[in-house]
PDB file of C-alpha atoms in Angstrom:
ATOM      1  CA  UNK A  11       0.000   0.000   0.000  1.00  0.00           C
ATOM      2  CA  UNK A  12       2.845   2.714   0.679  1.00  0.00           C
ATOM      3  CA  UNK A  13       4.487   2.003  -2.354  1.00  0.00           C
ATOM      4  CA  UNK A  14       1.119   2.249  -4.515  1.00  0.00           C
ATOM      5  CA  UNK A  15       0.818   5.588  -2.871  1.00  0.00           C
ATOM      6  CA  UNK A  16       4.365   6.629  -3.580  1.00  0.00           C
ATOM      7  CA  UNK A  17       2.953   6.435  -7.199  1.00  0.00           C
ATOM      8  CA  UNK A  18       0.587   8.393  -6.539  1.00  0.00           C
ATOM      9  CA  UNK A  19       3.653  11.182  -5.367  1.00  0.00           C
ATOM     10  CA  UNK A  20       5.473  10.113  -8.186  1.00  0.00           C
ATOM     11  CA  UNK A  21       2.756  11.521 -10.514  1.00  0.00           C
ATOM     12  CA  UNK A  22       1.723  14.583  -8.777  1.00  0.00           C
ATOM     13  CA  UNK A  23       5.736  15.316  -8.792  1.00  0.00           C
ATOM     14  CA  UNK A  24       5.597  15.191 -12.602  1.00  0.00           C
ATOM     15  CA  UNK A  25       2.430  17.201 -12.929  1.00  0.00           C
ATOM     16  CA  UNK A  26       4.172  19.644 -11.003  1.00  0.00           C
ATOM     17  CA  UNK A  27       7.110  20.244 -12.927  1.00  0.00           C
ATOM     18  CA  UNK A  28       5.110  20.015 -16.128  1.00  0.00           C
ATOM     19  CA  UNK A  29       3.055  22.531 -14.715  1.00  0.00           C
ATOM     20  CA  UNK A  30       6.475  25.186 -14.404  1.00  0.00           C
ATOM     21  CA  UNK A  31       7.634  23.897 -17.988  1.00  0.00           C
ATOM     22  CA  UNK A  32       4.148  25.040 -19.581  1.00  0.00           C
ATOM     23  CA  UNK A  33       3.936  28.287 -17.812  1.00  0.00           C
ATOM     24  CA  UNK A  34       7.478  29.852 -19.407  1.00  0.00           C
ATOM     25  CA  UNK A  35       5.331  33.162 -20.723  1.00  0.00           C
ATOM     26  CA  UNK A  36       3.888  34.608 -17.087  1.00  0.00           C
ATOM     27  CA  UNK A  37       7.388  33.618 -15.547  1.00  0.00           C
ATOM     28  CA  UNK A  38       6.968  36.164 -12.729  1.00  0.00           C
ATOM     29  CA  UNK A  39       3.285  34.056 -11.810  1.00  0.00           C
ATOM     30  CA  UNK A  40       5.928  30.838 -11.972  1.00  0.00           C
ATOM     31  CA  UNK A  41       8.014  32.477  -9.624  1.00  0.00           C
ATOM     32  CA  UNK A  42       5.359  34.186  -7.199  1.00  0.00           C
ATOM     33  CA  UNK A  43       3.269  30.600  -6.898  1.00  0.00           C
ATOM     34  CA  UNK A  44       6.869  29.080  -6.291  1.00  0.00           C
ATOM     35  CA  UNK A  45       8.011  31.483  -3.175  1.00  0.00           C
ATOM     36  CA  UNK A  46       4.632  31.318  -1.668  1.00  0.00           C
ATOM     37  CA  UNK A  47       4.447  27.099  -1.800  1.00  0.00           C
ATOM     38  CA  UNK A  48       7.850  27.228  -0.219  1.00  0.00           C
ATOM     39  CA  UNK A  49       6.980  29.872   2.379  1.00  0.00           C
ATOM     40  CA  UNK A  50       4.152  27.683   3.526  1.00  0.00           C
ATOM     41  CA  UNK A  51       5.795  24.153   3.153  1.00  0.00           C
ATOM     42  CA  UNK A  52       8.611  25.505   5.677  1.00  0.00           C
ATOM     43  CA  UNK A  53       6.288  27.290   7.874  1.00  0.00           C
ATOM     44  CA  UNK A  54       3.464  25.520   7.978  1.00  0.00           C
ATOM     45  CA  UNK A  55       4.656  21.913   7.426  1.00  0.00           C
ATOM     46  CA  UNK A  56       8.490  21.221   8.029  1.00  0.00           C
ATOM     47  CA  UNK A  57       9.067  23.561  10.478  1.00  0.00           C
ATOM     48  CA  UNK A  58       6.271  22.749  12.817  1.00  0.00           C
ATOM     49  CA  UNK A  59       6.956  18.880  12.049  1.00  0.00           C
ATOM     50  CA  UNK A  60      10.621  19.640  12.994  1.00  0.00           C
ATOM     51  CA  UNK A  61      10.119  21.007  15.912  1.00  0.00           C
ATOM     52  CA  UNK A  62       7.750  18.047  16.779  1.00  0.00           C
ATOM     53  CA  UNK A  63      10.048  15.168  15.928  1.00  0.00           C
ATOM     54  CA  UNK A  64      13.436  17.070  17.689  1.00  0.00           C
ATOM     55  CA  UNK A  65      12.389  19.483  20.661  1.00  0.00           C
ATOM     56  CA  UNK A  66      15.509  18.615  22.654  1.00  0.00           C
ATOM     57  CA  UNK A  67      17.137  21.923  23.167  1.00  0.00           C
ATOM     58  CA  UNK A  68      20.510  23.561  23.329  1.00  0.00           C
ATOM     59  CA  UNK A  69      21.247  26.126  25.550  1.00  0.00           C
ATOM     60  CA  UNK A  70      17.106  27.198  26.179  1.00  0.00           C
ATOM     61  CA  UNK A  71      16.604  26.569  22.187  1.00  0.00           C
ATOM     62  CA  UNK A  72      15.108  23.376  20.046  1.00  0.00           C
ATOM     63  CA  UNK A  73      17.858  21.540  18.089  1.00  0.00           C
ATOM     64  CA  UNK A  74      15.198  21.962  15.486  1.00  0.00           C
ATOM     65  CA  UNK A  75      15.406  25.826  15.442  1.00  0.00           C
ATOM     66  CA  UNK A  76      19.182  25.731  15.321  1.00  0.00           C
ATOM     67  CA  UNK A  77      19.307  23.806  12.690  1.00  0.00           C
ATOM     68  CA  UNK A  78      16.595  25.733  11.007  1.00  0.00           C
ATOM     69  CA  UNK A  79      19.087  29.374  11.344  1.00  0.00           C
ATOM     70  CA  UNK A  80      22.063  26.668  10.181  1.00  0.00           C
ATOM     71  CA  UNK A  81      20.210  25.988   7.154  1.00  0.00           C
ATOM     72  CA  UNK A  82      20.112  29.344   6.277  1.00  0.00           C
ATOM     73  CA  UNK A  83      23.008  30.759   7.269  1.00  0.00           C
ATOM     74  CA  UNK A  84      24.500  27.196   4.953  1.00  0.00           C
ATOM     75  CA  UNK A  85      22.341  28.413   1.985  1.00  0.00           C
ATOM     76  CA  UNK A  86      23.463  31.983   2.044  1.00  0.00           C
ATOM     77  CA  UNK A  87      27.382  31.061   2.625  1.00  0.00           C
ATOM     78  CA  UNK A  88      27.270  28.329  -0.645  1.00  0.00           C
ATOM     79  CA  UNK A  89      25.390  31.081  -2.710  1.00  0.00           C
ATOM     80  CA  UNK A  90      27.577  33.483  -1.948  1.00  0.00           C
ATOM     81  CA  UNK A  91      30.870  31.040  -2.007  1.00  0.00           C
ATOM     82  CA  UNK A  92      29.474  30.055  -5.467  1.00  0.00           C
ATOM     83  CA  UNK A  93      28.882  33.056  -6.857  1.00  0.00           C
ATOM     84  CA  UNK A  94      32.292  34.787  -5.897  1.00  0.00           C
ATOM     85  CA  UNK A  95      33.841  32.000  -7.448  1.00  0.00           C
ATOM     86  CA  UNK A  96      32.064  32.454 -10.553  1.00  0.00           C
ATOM     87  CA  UNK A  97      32.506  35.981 -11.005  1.00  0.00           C
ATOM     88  CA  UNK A  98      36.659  35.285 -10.347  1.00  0.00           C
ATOM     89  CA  UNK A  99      36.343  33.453 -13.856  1.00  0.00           C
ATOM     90  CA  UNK A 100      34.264  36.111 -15.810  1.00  0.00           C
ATOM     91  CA  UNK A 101      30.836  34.129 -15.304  1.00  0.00           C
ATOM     92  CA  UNK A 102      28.253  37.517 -15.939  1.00  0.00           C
ATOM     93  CA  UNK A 103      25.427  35.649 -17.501  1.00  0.00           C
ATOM     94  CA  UNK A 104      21.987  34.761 -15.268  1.00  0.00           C
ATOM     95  CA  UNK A 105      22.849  37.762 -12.918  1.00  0.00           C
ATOM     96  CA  UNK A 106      26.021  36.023 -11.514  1.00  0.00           C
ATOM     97  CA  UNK A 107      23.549  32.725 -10.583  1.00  0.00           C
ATOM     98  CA  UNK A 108      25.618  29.961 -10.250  1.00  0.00           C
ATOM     99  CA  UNK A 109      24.068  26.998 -11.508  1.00  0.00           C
ATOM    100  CA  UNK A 110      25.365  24.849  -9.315  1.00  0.00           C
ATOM    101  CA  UNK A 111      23.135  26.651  -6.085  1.00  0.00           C
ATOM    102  CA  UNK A 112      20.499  25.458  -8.372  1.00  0.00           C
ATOM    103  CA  UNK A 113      21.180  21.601  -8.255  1.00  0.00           C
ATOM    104  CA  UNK A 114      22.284  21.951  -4.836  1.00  0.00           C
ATOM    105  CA  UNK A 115      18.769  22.951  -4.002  1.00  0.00           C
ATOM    106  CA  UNK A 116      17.048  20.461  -6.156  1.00  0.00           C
ATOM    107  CA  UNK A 117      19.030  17.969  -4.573  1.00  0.00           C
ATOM    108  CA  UNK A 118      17.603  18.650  -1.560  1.00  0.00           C
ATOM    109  CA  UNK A 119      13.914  18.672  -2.821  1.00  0.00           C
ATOM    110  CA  UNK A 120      15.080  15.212  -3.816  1.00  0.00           C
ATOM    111  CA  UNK A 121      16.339  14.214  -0.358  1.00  0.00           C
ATOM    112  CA  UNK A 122      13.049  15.843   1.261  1.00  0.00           C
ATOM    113  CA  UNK A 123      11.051  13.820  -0.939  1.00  0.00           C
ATOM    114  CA  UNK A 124      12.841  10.482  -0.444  1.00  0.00           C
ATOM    115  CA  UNK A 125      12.155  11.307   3.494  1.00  0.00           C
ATOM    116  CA  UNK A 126       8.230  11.942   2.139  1.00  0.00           C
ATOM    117  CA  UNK A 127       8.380   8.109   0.966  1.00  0.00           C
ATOM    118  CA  UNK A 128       9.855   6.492   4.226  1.00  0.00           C
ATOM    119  CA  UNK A 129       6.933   8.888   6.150  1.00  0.00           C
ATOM    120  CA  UNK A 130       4.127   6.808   3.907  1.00  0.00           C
ATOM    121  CA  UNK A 131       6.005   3.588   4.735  1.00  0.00           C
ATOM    122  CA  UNK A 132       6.495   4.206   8.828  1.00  0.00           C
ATOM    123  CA  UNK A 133       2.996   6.251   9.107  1.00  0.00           C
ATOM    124  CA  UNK A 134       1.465   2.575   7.260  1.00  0.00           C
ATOM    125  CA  UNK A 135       3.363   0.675  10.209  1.00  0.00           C
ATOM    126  CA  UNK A 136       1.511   2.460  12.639  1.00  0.00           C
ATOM    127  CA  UNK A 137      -2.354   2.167  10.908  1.00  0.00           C
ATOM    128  CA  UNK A 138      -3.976   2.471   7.702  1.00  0.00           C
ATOM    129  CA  UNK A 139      -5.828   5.829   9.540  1.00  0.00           C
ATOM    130  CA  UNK A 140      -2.538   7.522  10.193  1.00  0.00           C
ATOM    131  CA  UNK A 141      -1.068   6.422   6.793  1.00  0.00           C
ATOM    132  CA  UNK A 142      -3.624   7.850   4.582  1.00  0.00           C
ATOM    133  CA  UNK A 143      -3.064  10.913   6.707  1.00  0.00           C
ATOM    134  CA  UNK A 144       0.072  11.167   5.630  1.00  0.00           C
ATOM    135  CA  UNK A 145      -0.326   9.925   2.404  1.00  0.00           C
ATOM    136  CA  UNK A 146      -2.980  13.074   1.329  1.00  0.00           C
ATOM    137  CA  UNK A 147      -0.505  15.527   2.850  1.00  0.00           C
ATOM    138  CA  UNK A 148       2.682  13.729   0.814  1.00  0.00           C
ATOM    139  CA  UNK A 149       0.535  13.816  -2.579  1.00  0.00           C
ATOM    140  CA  UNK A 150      -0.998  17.421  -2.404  1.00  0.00           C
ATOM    141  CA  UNK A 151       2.282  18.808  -1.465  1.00  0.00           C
ATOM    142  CA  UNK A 152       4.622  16.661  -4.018  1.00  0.00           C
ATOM    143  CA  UNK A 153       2.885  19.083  -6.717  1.00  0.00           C
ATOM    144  CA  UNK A 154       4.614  22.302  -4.867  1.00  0.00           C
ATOM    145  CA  UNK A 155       7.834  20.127  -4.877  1.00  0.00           C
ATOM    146  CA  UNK A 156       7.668  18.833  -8.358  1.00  0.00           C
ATOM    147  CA  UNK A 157       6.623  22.583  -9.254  1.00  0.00           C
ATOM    148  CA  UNK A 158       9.737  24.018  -7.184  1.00  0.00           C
ATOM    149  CA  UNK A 159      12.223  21.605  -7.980  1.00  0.00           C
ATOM    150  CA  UNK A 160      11.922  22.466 -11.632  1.00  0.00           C
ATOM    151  CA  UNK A 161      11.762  26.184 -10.898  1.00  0.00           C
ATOM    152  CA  UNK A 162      14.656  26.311  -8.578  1.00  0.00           C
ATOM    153  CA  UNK A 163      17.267  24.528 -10.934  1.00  0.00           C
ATOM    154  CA  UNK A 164      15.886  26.800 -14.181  1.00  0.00           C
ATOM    155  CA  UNK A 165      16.144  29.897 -12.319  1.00  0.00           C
ATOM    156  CA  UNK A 166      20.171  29.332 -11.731  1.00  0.00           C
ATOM    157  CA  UNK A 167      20.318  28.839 -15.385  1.00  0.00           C
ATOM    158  CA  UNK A 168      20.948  25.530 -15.729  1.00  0.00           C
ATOM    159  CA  UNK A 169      19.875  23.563 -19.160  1.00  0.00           C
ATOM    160  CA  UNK A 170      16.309  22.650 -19.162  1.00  0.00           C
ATOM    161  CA  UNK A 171      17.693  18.616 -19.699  1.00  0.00           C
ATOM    162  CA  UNK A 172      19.415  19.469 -16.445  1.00  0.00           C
ATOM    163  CA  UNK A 173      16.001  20.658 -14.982  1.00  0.00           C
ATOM    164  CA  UNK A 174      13.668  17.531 -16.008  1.00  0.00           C
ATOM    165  CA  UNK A 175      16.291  15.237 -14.448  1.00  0.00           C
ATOM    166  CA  UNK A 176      16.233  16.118 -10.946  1.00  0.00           C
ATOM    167  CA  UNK A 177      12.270  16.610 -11.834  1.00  0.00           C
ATOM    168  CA  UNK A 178      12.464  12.883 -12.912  1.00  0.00           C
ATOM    169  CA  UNK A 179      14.664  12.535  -9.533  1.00  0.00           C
ATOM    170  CA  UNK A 180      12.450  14.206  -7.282  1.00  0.00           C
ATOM    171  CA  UNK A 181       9.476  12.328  -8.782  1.00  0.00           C
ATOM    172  CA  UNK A 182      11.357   9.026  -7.962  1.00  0.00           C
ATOM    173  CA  UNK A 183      12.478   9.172  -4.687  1.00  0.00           C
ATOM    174  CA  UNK A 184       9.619   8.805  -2.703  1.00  0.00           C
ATOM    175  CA  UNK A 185       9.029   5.480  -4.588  1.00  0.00           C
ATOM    176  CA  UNK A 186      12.915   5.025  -3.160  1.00  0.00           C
ATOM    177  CA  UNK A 187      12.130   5.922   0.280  1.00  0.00           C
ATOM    178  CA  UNK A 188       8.659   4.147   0.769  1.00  0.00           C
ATOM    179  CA  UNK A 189      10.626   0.939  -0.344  1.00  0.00           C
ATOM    180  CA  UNK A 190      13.371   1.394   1.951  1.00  0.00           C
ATOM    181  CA  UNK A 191      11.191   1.577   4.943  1.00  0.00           C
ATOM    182  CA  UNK A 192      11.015  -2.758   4.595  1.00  0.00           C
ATOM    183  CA  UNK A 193      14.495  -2.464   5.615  1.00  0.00           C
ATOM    184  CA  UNK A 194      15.675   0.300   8.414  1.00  0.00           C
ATOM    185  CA  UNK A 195      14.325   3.096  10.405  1.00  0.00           C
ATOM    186  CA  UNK A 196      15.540   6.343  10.705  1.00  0.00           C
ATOM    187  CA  UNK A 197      15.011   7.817  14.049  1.00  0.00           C
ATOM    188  CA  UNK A 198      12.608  11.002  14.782  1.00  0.00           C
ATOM    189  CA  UNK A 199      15.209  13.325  16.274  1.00  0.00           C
ATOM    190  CA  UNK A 200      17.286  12.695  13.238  1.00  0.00           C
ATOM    191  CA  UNK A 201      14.075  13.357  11.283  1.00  0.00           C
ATOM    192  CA  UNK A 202      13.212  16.208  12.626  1.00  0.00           C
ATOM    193  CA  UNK A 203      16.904  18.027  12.229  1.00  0.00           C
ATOM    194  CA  UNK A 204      16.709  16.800   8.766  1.00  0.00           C
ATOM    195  CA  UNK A 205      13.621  19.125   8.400  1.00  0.00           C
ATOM    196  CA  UNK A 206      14.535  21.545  10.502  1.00  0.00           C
ATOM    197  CA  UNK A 207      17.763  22.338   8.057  1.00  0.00           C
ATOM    198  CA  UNK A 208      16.527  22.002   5.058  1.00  0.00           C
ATOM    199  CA  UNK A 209      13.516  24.140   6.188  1.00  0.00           C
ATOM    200  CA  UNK A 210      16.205  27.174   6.669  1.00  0.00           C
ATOM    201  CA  UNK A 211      17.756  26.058   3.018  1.00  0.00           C
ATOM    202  CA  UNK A 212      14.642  26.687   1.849  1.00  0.00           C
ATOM    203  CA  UNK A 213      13.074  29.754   3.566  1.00  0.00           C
ATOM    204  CA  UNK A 214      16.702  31.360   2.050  1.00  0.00           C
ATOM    205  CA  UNK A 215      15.658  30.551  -1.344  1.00  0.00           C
ATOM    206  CA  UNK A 216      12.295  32.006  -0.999  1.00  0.00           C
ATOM    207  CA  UNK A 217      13.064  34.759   0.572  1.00  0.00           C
ATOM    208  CA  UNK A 218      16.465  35.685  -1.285  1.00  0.00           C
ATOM    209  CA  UNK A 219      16.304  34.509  -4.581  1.00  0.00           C
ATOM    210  CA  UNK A 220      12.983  33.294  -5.671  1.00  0.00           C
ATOM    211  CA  UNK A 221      10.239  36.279  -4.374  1.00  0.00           C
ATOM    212  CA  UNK A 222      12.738  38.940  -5.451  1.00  0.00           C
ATOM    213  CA  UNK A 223      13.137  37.615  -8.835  1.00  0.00           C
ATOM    214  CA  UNK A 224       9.458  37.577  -9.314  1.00  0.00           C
ATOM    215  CA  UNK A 225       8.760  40.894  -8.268  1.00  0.00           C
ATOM    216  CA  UNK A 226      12.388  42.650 -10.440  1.00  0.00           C
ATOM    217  CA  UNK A 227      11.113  42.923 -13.936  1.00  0.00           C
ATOM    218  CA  UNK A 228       6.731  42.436 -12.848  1.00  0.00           C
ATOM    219  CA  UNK A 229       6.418  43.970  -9.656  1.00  0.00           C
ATOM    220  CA  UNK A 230       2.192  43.401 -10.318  1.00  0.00           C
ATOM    221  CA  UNK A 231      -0.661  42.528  -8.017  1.00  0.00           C
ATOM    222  CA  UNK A 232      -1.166  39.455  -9.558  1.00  0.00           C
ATOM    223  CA  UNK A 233       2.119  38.211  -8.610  1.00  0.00           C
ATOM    224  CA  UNK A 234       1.677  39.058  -5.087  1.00  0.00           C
ATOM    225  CA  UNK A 235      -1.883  36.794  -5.468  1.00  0.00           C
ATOM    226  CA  UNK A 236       0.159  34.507  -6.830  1.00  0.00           C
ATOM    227  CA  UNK A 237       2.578  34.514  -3.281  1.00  0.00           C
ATOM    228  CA  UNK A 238      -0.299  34.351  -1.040  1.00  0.00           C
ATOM    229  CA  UNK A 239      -2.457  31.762  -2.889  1.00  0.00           C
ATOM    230  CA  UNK A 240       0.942  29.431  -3.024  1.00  0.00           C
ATOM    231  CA  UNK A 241       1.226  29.932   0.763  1.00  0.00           C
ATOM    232  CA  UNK A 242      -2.412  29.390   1.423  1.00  0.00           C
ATOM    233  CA  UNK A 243      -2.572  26.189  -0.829  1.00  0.00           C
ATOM    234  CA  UNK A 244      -0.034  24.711   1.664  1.00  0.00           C
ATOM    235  CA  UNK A 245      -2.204  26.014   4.483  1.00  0.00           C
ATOM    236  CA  UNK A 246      -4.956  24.146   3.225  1.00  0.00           C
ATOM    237  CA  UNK A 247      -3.180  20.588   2.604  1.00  0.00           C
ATOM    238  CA  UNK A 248      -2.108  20.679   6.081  1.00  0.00           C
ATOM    239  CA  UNK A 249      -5.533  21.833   7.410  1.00  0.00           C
ATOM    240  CA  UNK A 250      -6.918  18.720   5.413  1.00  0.00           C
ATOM    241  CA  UNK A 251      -4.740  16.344   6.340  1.00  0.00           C
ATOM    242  CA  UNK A 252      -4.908  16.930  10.175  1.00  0.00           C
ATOM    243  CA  UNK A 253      -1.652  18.899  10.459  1.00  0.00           C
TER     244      UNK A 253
END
């Protein structure tokens, strides 16, 4: 049953990322609907489920939360790192972007949604109530990651054949993770600084790179919509699927 459902991920991934491809003409819409899905996936999904799974703190503050600033302080110093380097070699073209922030990020969409599959399998341990729970949440939101996976790694100006392979990645690796739940179990404290990190990698990319790009060259009201409907989308798959 997990892995059926994984399918079921592995389509809404794709649908996703098709959904970016199509949408090339209203890129500032792309890029609005993006920030605001990613805004509400860390705040209203990772971030809360973070601080769930690892509320051991450090000095008065969750492990979680540290993590979370460490994520984002990580993001900013590999941007920046990147980008320095780039410009030392001449690189002027996609407003010194370095591609390779790009993959990084989409790499870690992959790794979160790998970490969506082995939720399905351990939440389908526990019941078939709590895993079809988790399995609406996973599915609803694997369109925002299909959707921002192919958005993220275009936007750093890598090759669209670059882009559809971590979309083809991304779409894959909950199938990956749901499997490997037959085999080990990664423990909720881990979990939950997993989520916690990559929650601050991607708040960074929202709020740096993606929202700023979409308001630069179409600073409209339609692309704030855009924002808010992405974050409220979120708000609602959580909302539906009991939080």
């Amino acid at each position: 049953m997990a892995v059926f459902v994984a399918l079921g991920a592995f389509l809404m991934t794709l649908a996703g990322g098709w959904t970016a491809q199509r949408v090339t003409d209203r890129r500032h819409l792309v890029l609005g609907l993006a920030g605001g899905l990613m805004l509400g996936v860390v705040g209203l999904d990772l971030l809360p489920e973070a601080l769930r799974a690892a509320s051991r703190e450090v000095f008065g503050v969750p492990t979680a939360l540290l993590l979370f600033v460490a994520g984002f302080l990580l993001a900013h110093l590999v941007e920046r790192t990147l980008a320095v380097r780039q410009a030392a070699h001449g690189g002027a073209e996609h407003n010194h972007r370095a591609p390779e922030v790009g993959l990084t990020a989409a790499a870690a969409m992959v790794g979160h949604s790998a970490m969506d599959g082995v939720a399905i399998g351990a939440a389908f341990q526990v019941g078939g109530g709590m895993g079809t729970s988790v399995a609406l949440a996973v599915i609803a939101h694997d369109f925002a990651d299909g959707f921002n996976t192919f958005t993220i790694t275009s936007l750093y100006g890598n090759a669209r054949r670059r882009a559809i392979c971590m979309l083809v990645a991304d779409a894959c690796a909950p199938l990956v993770g749901a499997l490997s739940t037959a085999f080990f179990h990664i423990p909720e404290p881990v979990l939950g600084g997993y989520l916690g990190l990559f929650g601050g990698v991607l708040l960074y990319l929202a709020a740096a790179e993606i929202l700023p790009e979409a308001h630069h060259e179409h600073p409209a009201r339609s692309t704030l919509l855009c924002t808010v409907a992405g974050a409220a989308f979120i708000w609602l798959v959580v909302g539906i699927s009991g939080g």
